[in-house]
Amino acid sequence: MTMSDNTHIITVVGAAIVSDGRVLCARRGAGRHLDGYWEFPGGKVEDGESQRQALRREIREELRCEITVGPLLRTSVQAYDFATISLSVFLCHLSEGSPTLTEHRTLLWLTPDEMRGLDWAPADREAAKLIITGSVSVTESDMNHPESPTTASVEDVRTTLARKEVPR
Ligand SMILES: Nc1nc2c([nH]c(=O)n2[C@H]2C[C@H](O)[C@@H](COP(=O)(O)OP(=O)(O)OP(=O)(O)O)O2)c(=O)[nH]1
């Protein structure tokens, strides 16, 4: 495959880490695809990994902290000039440590309204919009089963965003 091959679909996972009503937003660093765009931290799923395993690994490597991966928020397929990406964004909480800046330009904890002003990577726009508008649909019980494969509803998103007990 060459860099211009956009027929091969690459599976990527992103974490919408929520804490105290805010979401961790990351700005991509220099020398990477989509430099300067905002994204949900994460990366490519490797062979033999589940999406949730990949996400925990990527966050450990990239942000040096541990997360609990909750419900799937959105999967979006985006054809870039370098590849076609299938991006699945999951609602997550911090379970140990706090995010450390390593390869991103910036990390910010933002309210859904503040997220509106960012230049999101094209693959992330649908998931970001669901948080910004609160228009996702789930039940509160999904959040009691963090590994549940169900898609998040607006109630879960609101419940997650409203949680106070997770340290930022
Ligand atoms: N991690 C992550 N990647 C995203 C998001 N949205 C989006 O379009 N991407 C793209 C950028 C990359 O081309 C691809 C894989 O992400 P990555 O973080 O592993 O990519 P990378 O460029 O650092 O990897 P590499 O090929 O340079 O080794 O997915 C997102 O929200 N999070």
JSON list of N, CA, C and O in Angstrom, two decimals, residues 6-25:
[
{"chain": "A", "resi": 6, "resn": "ASN", "atom": "N", "xyz": [-6.29, 5.12, -0.59]},
{"chain": "A", "resi": 6, "resn": "ASN", "atom": "CA", "xyz": [-7.37, 5.39, 0.36]},
{"chain": "A", "resi": 6, "resn": "ASN", "atom": "C", "xyz": [-8.48, 4.36, 0.28]},
{"chain": "A", "resi": 6, "resn": "ASN", "atom": "O", "xyz": [-9.59, 4.59, 0.68]},
{"chain": "A", "resi": 7, "resn": "THR", "atom": "N", "xyz": [-8.17, 3.18, -0.29]},
{"chain": "A", "resi": 7, "resn": "THR", "atom": "CA", "xyz": [-9.16, 2.12, -0.34]},
{"chain": "A", "resi": 7, "resn": "THR", "atom": "C", "xyz": [-9.06, 1.21, 0.88]},
{"chain": "A", "resi": 7, "resn": "THR", "atom": "O", "xyz": [-10.01, 0.55, 1.24]},
{"chain": "A", "resi": 8, "resn": "HIS", "atom": "N", "xyz": [-7.89, 1.17, 1.50]},
{"chain": "A", "resi": 8, "resn": "HIS", "atom": "CA", "xyz": [-7.68, 0.35, 2.68]},
{"chain": "A", "resi": 8, "resn": "HIS", "atom": "C", "xyz": [-8.23, 1.09, 3.90]},
{"chain": "A", "resi": 8, "resn": "HIS", "atom": "O", "xyz": [-7.88, 2.24, 4.13]},
{"chain": "A", "resi": 9, "resn": "ILE", "atom": "N", "xyz": [-9.09, 0.42, 4.66]},
{"chain": "A", "resi": 9, "resn": "ILE", "atom": "CA", "xyz": [-9.68, 1.09, 5.82]},
{"chain": "A", "resi": 9, "resn": "ILE", "atom": "C", "xyz": [-8.87, 0.79, 7.07]},
{"chain": "A", "resi": 9, "resn": "ILE", "atom": "O", "xyz": [-8.65, -0.38, 7.41]},
{"chain": "A", "resi": 10, "resn": "ILE", "atom": "N", "xyz": [-8.42, 1.83, 7.75]},
{"chain": "A", "resi": 10, "resn": "ILE", "atom": "CA", "xyz": [-7.65, 1.69, 8.98]},
{"chain": "A", "resi": 10, "resn": "ILE", "atom": "C", "xyz": [-8.59, 1.92, 10.16]},
{"chain": "A", "resi": 10, "resn": "ILE", "atom": "O", "xyz": [-9.30, 2.93, 10.21]},
{"chain": "A", "resi": 11, "resn": "THR", "atom": "N", "xyz": [-8.59, 0.96, 11.09]},
{"chain": "A", "resi": 11, "resn": "THR", "atom": "CA", "xyz": [-9.46, 1.08, 12.26]},
{"chain": "A", "resi": 11, "resn": "THR", "atom": "C", "xyz": [-8.75, 1.85, 13.37]},
{"chain": "A", "resi": 11, "resn": "THR", "atom": "O", "xyz": [-7.67, 1.45, 13.82]},
{"chain": "A", "resi": 12, "resn": "VAL", "atom": "N", "xyz": [-9.35, 2.96, 13.76]},
{"chain": "A", "resi": 12, "resn": "VAL", "atom": "CA", "xyz": [-8.77, 3.85, 14.76]},
{"chain": "A", "resi": 12, "resn": "VAL", "atom": "C", "xyz": [-9.80, 4.02, 15.89]},
{"chain": "A", "resi": 12, "resn": "VAL", "atom": "O", "xyz": [-11.01, 4.05, 15.63]},
{"chain": "A", "resi": 13, "resn": "VAL", "atom": "N", "xyz": [-9.29, 4.11, 17.12]},
{"chain": "A", "resi": 13, "resn": "VAL", "atom": "CA", "xyz": [-10.18, 4.34, 18.26]},
{"chain": "A", "resi": 13, "resn": "VAL", "atom": "C", "xyz": [-9.77, 5.63, 18.96]},
{"chain": "A", "resi": 13, "resn": "VAL", "atom": "O", "xyz": [-8.59, 5.97, 19.02]},
{"chain": "A", "resi": 14, "resn": "GLY", "atom": "N", "xyz": [-10.77, 6.35, 19.46]},
{"chain": "A", "resi": 14, "resn": "GLY", "atom": "CA", "xyz": [-10.52, 7.60, 20.17]},
{"chain": "A", "resi": 14, "resn": "GLY", "atom": "C", "xyz": [-11.26, 7.61, 21.49]},
{"chain": "A", "resi": 14, "resn": "GLY", "atom": "O", "xyz": [-12.35, 7.03, 21.60]},
{"chain": "A", "resi": 15, "resn": "ALA", "atom": "N", "xyz": [-10.68, 8.28, 22.50]},
{"chain": "A", "resi": 15, "resn": "ALA", "atom": "CA", "xyz": [-11.29, 8.34, 23.83]},
{"chain": "A", "resi": 15, "resn": "ALA", "atom": "C", "xyz": [-11.82, 9.74, 24.10]},
{"chain": "A", "resi": 15, "resn": "ALA", "atom": "O", "xyz": [-11.05, 10.70, 24.11]},
{"chain": "A", "resi": 16, "resn": "ALA", "atom": "N", "xyz": [-13.14, 9.82, 24.33]},
{"chain": "A", "resi": 16, "resn": "ALA", "atom": "CA", "xyz": [-13.72, 11.07, 24.84]},
{"chain": "A", "resi": 16, "resn": "ALA", "atom": "C", "xyz": [-13.71, 10.90, 26.35]},
{"chain": "A", "resi": 16, "resn": "ALA", "atom": "O", "xyz": [-14.64, 10.33, 26.93]},
{"chain": "A", "resi": 17, "resn": "ILE", "atom": "N", "xyz": [-12.62, 11.34, 26.98]},
{"chain": "A", "resi": 17, "resn": "ILE", "atom": "CA", "xyz": [-12.45, 11.16, 28.43]},
{"chain": "A", "resi": 17, "resn": "ILE", "atom": "C", "xyz": [-13.18, 12.30, 29.13]},
{"chain": "A", "resi": 17, "resn": "ILE", "atom": "O", "xyz": [-12.90, 13.47, 28.88]},
{"chain": "A", "resi": 18, "resn": "VAL", "atom": "N", "xyz": [-14.13, 11.92, 29.98]},
{"chain": "A", "resi": 18, "resn": "VAL", "atom": "CA", "xyz": [-14.94, 12.94, 30.63]},
{"chain": "A", "resi": 18, "resn": "VAL", "atom": "C", "xyz": [-14.61, 13.01, 32.11]},
{"chain": "A", "resi": 18, "resn": "VAL", "atom": "O", "xyz": [-14.35, 11.99, 32.75]},
{"chain": "A", "resi": 19, "resn": "SER", "atom": "N", "xyz": [-14.61, 14.22, 32.62]},
{"chain": "A", "resi": 19, "resn": "SER", "atom": "CA", "xyz": [-14.34, 14.45, 34.04]},
{"chain": "A", "resi": 19, "resn": "SER", "atom": "C", "xyz": [-14.97, 15.77, 34.43]},
{"chain": "A", "resi": 19, "resn": "SER", "atom": "O", "xyz": [-14.68, 16.81, 33.81]},
{"chain": "A", "resi": 20, "resn": "ASP", "atom": "N", "xyz": [-15.84, 15.71, 35.43]},
{"chain": "A", "resi": 20, "resn": "ASP", "atom": "CA", "xyz": [-16.41, 16.93, 36.00]},
{"chain": "A", "resi": 20, "resn": "ASP", "atom": "C", "xyz": [-17.03, 17.84, 34.93]},
{"chain": "A", "resi": 20, "resn": "ASP", "atom": "O", "xyz": [-16.80, 19.04, 34.91]},
{"chain": "A", "resi": 21, "resn": "GLY", "atom": "N", "xyz": [-17.77, 17.23, 34.03]},
{"chain": "A", "resi": 21, "resn": "GLY", "atom": "CA", "xyz": [-18.49, 18.00, 33.02]},
{"chain": "A", "resi": 21, "resn": "GLY", "atom": "C", "xyz": [-17.64, 18.48, 31.86]},
{"chain": "A", "resi": 21, "resn": "GLY", "atom": "O", "xyz": [-18.11, 19.25, 31.02]},
{"chain": "A", "resi": 22, "resn": "ARG", "atom": "N", "xyz": [-16.38, 18.05, 31.81]},
{"chain": "A", "resi": 22, "resn": "ARG", "atom": "CA", "xyz": [-15.50, 18.46, 30.72]},
{"chain": "A", "resi": 22, "resn": "ARG", "atom": "C", "xyz": [-14.96, 17.25, 29.97]},
{"chain": "A", "resi": 22, "resn": "ARG", "atom": "O", "xyz": [-14.90, 16.15, 30.52]},
{"chain": "A", "resi": 23, "resn": "VAL", "atom": "N", "xyz": [-14.53, 17.50, 28.76]},
{"chain": "A", "resi": 23, "resn": "VAL", "atom": "CA", "xyz": [-14.01, 16.43, 27.90]},
{"chain": "A", "resi": 23, "resn": "VAL", "atom": "C", "xyz": [-12.56, 16.77, 27.54]},
{"chain": "A", "resi": 23, "resn": "VAL", "atom": "O", "xyz": [-12.25, 17.92, 27.22]},
{"chain": "A", "resi": 24, "resn": "LEU", "atom": "N", "xyz": [-11.69, 15.77, 27.59]},
{"chain": "A", "resi": 24, "resn": "LEU", "atom": "CA", "xyz": [-10.29, 16.00, 27.23]},
{"chain": "A", "resi": 24, "resn": "LEU", "atom": "C", "xyz": [-10.15, 16.09, 25.71]},
{"chain": "A", "resi": 24, "resn": "LEU", "atom": "O", "xyz": [-10.45, 15.12, 25.00]},
{"chain": "A", "resi": 25, "resn": "CYS", "atom": "N", "xyz": [-9.71, 17.24, 25.25]},
{"chain": "A", "resi": 25, "resn": "CYS", "atom": "CA", "xyz": [-9.54, 17.47, 23.81]},
{"chain": "A", "resi": 25, "resn": "CYS", "atom": "C", "xyz": [-8.06, 17.64, 23.52]},
{"chain": "A", "resi": 25, "resn": "CYS", "atom": "O", "xyz": [-7.34, 18.30, 24.28]}
]
